[in-house]
Coordinates of C-alpha atoms in Angstrom, one line a residue:
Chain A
X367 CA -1.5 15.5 1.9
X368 CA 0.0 12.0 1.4
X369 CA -2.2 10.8 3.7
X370 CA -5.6 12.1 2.6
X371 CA -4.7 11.1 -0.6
X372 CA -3.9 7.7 0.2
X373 CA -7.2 7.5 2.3
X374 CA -9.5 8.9 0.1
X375 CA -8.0 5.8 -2.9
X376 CA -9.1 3.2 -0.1
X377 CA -12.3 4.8 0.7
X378 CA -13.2 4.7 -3.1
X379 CA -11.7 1.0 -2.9
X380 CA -13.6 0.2 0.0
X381 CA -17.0 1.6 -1.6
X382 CA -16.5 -0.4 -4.6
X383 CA -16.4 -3.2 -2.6
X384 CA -19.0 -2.6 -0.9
X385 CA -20.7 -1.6 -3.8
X386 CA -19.6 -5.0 -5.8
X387 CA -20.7 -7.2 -2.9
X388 CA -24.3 -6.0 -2.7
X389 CA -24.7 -6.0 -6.4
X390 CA -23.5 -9.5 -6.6
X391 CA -25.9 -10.9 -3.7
X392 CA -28.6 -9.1 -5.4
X393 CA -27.9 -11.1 -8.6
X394 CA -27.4 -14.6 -6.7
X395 CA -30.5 -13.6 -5.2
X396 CA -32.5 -12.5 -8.1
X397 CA -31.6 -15.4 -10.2
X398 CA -32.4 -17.9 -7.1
X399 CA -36.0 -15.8 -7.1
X400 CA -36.7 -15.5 -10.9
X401 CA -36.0 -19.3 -11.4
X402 CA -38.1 -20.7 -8.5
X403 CA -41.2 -18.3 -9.4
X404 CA -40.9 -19.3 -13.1
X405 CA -41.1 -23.0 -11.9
X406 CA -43.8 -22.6 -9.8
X407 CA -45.7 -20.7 -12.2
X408 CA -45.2 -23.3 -14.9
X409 CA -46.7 -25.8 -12.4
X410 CA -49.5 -23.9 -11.2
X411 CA -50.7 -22.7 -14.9
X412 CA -50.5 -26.6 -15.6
X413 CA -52.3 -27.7 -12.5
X414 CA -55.1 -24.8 -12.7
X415 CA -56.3 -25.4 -16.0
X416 CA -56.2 -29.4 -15.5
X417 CA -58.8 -28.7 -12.5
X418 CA -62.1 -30.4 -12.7
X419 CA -63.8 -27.6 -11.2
X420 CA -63.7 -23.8 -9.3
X421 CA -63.9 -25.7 -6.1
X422 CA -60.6 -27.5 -7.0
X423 CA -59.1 -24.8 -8.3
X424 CA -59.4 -22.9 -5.5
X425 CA -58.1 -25.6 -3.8
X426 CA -55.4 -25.8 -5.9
X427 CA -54.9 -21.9 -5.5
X428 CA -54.8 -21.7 -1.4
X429 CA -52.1 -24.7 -1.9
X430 CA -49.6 -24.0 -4.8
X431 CA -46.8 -20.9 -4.1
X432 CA -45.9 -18.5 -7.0
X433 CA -47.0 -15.4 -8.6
X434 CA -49.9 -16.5 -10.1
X435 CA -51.5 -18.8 -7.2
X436 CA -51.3 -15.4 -5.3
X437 CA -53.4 -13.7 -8.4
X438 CA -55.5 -16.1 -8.2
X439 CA -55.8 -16.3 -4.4
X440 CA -56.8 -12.7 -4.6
X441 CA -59.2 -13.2 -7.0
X442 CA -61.2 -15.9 -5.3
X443 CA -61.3 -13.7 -2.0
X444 CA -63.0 -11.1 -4.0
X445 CA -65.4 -13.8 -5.3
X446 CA -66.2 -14.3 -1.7
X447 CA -66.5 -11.2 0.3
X448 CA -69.7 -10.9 0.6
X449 CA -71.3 -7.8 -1.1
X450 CA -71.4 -5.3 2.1
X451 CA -72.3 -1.8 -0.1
X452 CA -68.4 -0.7 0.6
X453 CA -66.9 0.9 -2.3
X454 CA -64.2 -1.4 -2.2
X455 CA -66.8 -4.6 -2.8
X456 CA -69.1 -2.6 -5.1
X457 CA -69.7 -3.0 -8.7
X458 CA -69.4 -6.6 -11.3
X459 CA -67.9 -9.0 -10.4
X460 CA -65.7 -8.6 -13.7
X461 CA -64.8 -5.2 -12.1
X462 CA -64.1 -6.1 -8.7
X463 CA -62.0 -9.1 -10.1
X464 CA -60.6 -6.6 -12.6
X465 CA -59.4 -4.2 -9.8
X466 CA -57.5 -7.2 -7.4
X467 CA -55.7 -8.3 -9.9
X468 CA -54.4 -5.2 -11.4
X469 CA -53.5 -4.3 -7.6
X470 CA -51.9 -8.1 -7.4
X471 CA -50.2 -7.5 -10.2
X472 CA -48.4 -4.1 -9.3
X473 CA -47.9 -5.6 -6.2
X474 CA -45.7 -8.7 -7.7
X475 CA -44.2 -6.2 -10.0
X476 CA -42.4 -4.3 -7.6
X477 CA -41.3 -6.8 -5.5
X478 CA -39.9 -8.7 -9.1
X479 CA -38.3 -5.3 -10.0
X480 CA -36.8 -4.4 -6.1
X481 CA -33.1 -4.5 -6.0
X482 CA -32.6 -3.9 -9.7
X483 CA -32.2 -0.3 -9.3
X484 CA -29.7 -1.4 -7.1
X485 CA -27.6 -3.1 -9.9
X486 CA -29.0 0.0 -12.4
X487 CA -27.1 2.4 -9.7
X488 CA -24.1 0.7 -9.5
X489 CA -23.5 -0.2 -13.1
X490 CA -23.8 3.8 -13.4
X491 CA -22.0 5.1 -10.5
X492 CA -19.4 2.8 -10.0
X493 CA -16.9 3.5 -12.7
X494 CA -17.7 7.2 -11.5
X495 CA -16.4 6.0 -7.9
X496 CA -13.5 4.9 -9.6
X497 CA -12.5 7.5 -11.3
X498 CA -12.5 9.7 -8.6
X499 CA -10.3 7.6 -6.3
X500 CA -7.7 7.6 -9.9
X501 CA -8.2 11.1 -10.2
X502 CA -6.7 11.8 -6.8
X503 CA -4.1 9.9 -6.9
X504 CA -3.1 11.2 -9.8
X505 CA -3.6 14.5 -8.6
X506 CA -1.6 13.8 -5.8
X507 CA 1.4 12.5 -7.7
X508 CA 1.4 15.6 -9.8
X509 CA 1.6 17.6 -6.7
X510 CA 4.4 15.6 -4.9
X511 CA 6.0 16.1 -8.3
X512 CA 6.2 19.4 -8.5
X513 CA 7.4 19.6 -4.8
X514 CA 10.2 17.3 -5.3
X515 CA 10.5 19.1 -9.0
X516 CA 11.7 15.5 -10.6
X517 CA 9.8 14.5 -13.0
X518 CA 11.1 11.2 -13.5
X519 CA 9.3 8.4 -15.2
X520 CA 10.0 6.1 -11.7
X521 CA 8.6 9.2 -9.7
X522 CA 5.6 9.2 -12.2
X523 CA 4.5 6.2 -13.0
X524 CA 4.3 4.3 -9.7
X525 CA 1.8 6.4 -8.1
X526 CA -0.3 6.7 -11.3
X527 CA -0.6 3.1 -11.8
X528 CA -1.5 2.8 -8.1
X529 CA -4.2 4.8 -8.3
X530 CA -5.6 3.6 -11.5
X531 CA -6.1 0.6 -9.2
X532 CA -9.4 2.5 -8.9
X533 CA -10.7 2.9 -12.3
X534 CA -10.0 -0.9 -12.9
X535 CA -11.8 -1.5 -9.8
X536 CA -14.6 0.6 -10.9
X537 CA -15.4 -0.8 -14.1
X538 CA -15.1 -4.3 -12.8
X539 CA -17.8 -3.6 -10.2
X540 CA -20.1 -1.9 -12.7
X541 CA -19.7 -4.4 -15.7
X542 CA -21.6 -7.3 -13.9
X543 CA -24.3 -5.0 -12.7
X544 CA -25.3 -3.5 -15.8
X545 CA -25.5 -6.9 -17.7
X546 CA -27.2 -8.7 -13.9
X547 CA -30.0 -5.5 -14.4
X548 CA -30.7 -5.9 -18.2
X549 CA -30.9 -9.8 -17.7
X550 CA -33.2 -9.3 -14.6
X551 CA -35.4 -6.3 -15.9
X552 CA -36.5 -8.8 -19.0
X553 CA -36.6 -11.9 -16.6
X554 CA -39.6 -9.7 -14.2
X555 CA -40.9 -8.5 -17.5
X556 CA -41.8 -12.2 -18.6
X557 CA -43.1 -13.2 -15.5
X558 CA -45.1 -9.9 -15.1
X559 CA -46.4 -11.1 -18.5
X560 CA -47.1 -14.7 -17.6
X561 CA -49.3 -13.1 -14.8
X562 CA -50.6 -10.6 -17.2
X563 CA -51.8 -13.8 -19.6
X564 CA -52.9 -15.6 -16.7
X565 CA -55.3 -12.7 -15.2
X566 CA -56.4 -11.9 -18.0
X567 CA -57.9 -15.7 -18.4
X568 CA -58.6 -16.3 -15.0
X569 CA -61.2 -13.1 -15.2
X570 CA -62.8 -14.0 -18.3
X571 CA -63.4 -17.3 -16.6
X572 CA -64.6 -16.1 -13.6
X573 CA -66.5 -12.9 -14.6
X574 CA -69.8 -14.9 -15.9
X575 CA -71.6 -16.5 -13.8
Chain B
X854 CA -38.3 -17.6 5.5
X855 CA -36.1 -19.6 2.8
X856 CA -35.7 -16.6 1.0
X857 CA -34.0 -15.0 3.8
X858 CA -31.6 -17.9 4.3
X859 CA -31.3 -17.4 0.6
X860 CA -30.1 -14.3 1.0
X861 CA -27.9 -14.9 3.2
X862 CA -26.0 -17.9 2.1
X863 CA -26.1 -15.2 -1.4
X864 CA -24.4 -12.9 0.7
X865 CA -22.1 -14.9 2.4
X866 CA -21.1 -16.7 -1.1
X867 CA -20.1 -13.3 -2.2
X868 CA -18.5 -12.2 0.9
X869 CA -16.4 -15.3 0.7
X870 CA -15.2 -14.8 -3.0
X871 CA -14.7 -11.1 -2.7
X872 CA -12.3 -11.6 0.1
X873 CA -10.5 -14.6 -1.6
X874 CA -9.8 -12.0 -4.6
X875 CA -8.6 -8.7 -2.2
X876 CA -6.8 -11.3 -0.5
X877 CA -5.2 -12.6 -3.8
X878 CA -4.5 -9.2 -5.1
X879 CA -2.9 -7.7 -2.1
X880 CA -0.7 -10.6 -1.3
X881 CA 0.5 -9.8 -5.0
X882 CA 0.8 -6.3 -4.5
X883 CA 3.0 -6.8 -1.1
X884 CA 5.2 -9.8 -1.9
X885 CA 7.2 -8.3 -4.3
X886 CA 10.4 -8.7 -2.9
X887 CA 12.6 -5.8 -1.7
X888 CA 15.9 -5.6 -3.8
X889 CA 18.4 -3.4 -3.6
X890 CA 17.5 0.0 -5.3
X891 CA 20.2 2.2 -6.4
X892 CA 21.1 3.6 -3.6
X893 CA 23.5 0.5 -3.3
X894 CA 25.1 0.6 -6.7
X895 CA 27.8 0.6 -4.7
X896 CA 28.0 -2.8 -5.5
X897 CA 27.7 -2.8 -9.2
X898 CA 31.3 -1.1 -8.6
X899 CA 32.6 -4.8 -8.6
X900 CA 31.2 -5.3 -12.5
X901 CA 34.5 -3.8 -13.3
X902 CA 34.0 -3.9 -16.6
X903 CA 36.3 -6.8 -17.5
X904 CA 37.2 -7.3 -21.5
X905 CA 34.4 -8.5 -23.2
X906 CA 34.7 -12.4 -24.0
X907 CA 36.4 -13.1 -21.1
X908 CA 34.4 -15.5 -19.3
X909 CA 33.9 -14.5 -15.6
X910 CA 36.4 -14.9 -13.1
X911 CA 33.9 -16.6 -11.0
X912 CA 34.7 -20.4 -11.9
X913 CA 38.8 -20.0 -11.9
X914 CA 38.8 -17.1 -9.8
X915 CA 42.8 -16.6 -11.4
X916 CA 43.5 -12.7 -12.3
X917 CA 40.5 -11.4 -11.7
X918 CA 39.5 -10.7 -8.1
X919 CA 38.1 -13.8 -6.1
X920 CA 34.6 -13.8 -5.3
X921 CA 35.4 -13.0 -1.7
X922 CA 37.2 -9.5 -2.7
X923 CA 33.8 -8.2 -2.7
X924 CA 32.3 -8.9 0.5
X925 CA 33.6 -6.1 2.2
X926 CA 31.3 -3.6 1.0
X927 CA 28.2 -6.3 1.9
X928 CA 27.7 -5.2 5.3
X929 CA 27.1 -1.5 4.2
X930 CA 24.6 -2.2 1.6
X931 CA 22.9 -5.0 3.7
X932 CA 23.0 -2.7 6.9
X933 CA 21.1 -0.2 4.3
X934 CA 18.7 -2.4 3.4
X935 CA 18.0 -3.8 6.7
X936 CA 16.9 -0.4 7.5
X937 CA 14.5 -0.8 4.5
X938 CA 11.1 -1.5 5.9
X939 CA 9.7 -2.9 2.8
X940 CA 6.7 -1.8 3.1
X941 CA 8.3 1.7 3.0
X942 CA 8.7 1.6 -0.9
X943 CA 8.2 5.7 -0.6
X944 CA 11.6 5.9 1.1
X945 CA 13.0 3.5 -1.8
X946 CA 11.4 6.3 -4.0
X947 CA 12.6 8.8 -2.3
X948 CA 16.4 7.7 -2.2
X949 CA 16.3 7.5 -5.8
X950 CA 15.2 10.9 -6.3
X951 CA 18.3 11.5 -4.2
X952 CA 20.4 9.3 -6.3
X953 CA 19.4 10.7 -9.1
X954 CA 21.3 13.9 -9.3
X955 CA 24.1 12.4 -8.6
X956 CA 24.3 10.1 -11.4
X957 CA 23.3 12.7 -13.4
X958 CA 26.0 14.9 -12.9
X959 CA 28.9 12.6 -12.7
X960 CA 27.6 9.7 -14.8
X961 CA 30.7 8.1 -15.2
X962 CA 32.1 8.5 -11.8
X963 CA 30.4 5.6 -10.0
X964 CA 34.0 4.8 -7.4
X965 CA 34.4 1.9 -6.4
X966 CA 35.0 1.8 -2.9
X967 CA 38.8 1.7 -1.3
X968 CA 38.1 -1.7 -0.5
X969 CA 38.1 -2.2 -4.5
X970 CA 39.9 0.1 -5.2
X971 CA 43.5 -1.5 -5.9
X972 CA 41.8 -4.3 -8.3
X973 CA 40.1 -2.3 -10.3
X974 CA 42.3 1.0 -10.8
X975 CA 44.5 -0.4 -13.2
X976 CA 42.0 -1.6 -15.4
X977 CA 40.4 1.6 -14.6
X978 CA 43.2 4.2 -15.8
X979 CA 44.0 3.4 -19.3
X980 CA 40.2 3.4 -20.7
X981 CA 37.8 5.3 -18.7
X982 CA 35.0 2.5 -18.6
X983 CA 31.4 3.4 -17.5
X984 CA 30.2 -0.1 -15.9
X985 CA 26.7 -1.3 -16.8
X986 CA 23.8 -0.5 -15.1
X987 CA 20.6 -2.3 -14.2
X988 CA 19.0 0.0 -12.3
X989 CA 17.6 3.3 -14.4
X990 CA 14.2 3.3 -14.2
X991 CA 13.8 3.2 -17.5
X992 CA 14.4 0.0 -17.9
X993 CA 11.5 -1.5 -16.0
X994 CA 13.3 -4.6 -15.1
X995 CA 10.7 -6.5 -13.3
X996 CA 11.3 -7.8 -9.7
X997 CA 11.8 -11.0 -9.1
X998 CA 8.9 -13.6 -8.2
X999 CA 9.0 -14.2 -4.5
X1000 CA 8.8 -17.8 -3.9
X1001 CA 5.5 -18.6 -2.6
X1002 CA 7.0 -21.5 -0.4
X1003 CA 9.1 -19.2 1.0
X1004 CA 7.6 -16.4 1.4
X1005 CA 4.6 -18.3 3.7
X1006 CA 7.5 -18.9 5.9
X1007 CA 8.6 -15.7 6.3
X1008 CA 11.9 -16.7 5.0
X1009 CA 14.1 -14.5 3.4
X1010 CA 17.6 -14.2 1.5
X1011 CA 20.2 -13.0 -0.4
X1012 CA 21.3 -13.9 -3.6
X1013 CA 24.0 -12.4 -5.8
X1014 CA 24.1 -12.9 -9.2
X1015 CA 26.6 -11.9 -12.2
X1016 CA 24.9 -11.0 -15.3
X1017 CA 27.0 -10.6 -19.0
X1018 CA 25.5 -7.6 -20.1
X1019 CA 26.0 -7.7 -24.0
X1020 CA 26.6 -4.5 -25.6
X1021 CA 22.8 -4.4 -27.0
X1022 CA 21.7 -4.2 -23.4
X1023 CA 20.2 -7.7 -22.9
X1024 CA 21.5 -10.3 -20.9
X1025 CA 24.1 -12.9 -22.0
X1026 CA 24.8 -15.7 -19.0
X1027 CA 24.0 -15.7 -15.6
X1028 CA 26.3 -17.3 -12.7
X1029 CA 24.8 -18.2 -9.3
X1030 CA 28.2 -16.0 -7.5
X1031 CA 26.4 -16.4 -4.0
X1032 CA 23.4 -18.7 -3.1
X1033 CA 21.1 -17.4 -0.7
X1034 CA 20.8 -20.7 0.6
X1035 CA 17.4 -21.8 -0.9
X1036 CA 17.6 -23.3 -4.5
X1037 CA 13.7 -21.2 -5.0
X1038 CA 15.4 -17.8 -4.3
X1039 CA 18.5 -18.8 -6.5
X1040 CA 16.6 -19.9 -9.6
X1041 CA 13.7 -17.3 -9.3
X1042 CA 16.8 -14.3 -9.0
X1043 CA 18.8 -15.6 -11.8
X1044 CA 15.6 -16.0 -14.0
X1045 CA 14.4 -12.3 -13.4
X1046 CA 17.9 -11.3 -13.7
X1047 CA 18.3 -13.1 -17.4
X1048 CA 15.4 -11.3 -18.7
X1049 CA 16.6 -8.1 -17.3
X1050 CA 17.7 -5.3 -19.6
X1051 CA 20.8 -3.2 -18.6
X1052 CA 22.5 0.1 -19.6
X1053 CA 25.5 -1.7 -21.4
X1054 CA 29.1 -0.5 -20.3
X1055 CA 30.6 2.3 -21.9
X1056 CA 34.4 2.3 -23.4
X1057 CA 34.3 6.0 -24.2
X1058 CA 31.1 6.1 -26.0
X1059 CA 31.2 2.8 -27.2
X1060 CA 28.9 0.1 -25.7
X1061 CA 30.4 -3.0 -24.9
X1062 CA 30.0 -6.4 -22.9
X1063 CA 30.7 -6.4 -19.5
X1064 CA 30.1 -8.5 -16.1
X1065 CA 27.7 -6.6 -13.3
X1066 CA 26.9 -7.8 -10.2
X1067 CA 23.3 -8.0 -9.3
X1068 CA 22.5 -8.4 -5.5
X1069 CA 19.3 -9.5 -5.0
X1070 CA 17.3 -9.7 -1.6
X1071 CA 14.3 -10.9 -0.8
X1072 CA 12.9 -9.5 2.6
X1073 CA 9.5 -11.4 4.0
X1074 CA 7.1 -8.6 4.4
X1075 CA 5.9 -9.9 7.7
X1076 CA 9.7 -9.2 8.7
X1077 CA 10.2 -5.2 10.6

């Protein structure tokens, strides 16, 4: 009894750690991503718009790194395929241009938004992790006292406090995640609107002609 | 292709702090030193109760028993200690529980052991006094620090300290009665020992000052 009990505190220790260690790579990580892409972004815009001509931004395009040079490397691909007749090269070019970057977009998007629901499933289960490993050691405590039928405040309070080790460890593992995935979901949300703004002017540009 | 070094440096950074903090918080959860648990009150039987205001025997060691009167019991409560894995803190529990009982039933009928018993049966006789205690668990006397320095080394000692315990429970002086041999493990028992709260000694219902005997040891947990 002792012994499960013990074990299944670590094991809810050891999750949590697990738990708190991938949630905090994924934030290191995320706010590595999320600052380089904004950069480049901010360049590229500045560079594309200061181009002379298509040619150079196209240039410019197959060069520069960043959400939006991808957008716009898509786009000039579908300026360029040839018009075979296949559905997928059929129709305006404000259409066709209209359809890559909508699939660019959704494309970025989800690889802006991966490992969030990471930090969204910690910040909700952890604390629940906790609480379980507290829960049985507590449980376990009760038992043992009512076995050894003392009910002393030494023969209480030690193991209690032990295993509210979890619960402390639970909510320090979720508390970072939850604010990490509110702080990241708006951080993709302005880039996703950045490339939105940029699209959206890079097709009226384009469409004509 | 940098992003995956990214990742990993990221994970390795986290990796690394994580297992600084476990690292930090179980070295605080195991180092707390061993000291004796009730089991060896036995030794508090030397607190016999002297008159309050008397200063402790210790320094002039005149009527009262000289420090060395006392050393005959150490080698029963050390032995019991030494048996005292300290990582086996249930055990500690569970000899409590035992002890318990005990006290409970004969509170005031803590004997000193024949080695004591000559010295201390004439003060004994005329007023049944109920020494002071330091060890209910009540009182949630914290243990004392464990000397980082000391500890690293695997070092270990024993320190006994004398502790006036006033009649409101708290602690009056402290004397050094025997150095462990390291001044760390001297002045980190007598400063846990000064904050400590006692169960002051009894003179038939009345609390009143009295000297106790605190042993103290501190037992590296990398020690069987």
């Amino acid at each position: 009894m002792n012994n499960l009990s013990s074990s299944i505190v670590d094991l809810s220790l050891w999750v949590l750690a697990l738990f708190s260690i991938a949630s905090w790579t994924v934030i290191l990580v995320k706010i590595w991503i999320y600052t380089r892409l904004a950069r480049q972004d901010r360049e590229f815009h500045r560079w594309f718009w200061q181009a002379r001509s298509v040619a150079d931004a196209e240039d410019l395009a197959q060069r520069a790194k960043g959400n939006s040079a991808e957008l716009a490397r898509r786009g000039f691909a579908v300026l360029r395929a040839a018009n075979d007749g296949a559905l997928e090269r059929s129709g305006s070019r404000r259409l066709r241009l209209e359809r890559a970057m909508r699939d660019g977009l959704q494309a970025r998007q989800r690889s802006l938004e991966s490992g969030l629901m990471l930090l969204a499933g910690v910040g909700a289960t952890a604390p629940f992790v906790g609480l379980f490993g507290t829960v049985w050691g507590i449980m376990d405590a009760l038992k043992s006292i009512g076995v050894s039928g003392s009910a002393g405040l030494d023969v209480v309070a030690g193991p209690i406090g032990e295993a509210l080790v979890a619960t402390a460890f639970g909510i320090a593992a979720a508390v970072p995640a939850v604010l990490a995935y509110n702080y990241g979901l708006r951080r993709a949300k302005l880039l996703v609107a950045e490339m939105e703004n940029f699209a959206t002017d890079f097709i009226e540009l384009l469409a004509e002609e | 292709m940098s992003e995956y070094r990214v990742r990993l440096t990221a994970l390795m950074i986290v990796l690394a702090v994580h297992a600084g903090i476990w690292r930090h918080l179980a070295v605080e959860r195991e180092s707390q030193p061993v000291f004796l648990p009730p089991a060896t009150v036995s030794v508090t039987m030397e607190s016999a109760p002297r008159p309050m205001a008397e200063p402790p025997p210790e320094p002039s060691p005149g009527p009262a028993m000289p420090p060395e009167s006392w050393l005959p019991p150490l080698p029963q409560s050390l032995s019991s200690s030494a048996v005292f894995p300290d990582a086996a803190v249930e055990r500690a529990r569970d000899e409590l529980a035992d002890a318990e009982p005990h006290a409970a039933s004969a509170p005031a009928a803590i004997e000193p052991p024949p080695a004591h018993a000559a010295p201390s049966a004439p003060l004994a006789v005329e007023a049944p006094i109920e020494s002071p205690r330091f060890d209910a668990a009540y009182l949630n006397n914290p243990k004392p620090k464990y000397p980082r320095l000391l500890e690293q080394r695997g070092i270990g000692g024993r320190v006994l300290v004398r502790a006036e315990v006033q009649p409101d429970g708290r602690c009056g002086q402290v004397r050094l009665i025997q150095s462990s041999g390291f001044k760390l493990f001297d002045d980190a028992a007598l400063a846990a020992v000064k904050d400590w709260r006692f169960v002051p000694a009894r003179r038939g219902g009345q609390a009143v000052s009295a000297w106790v005997d605190v042993p103290i040891i501190f037992k590296p947990e990398n020690a069987s």
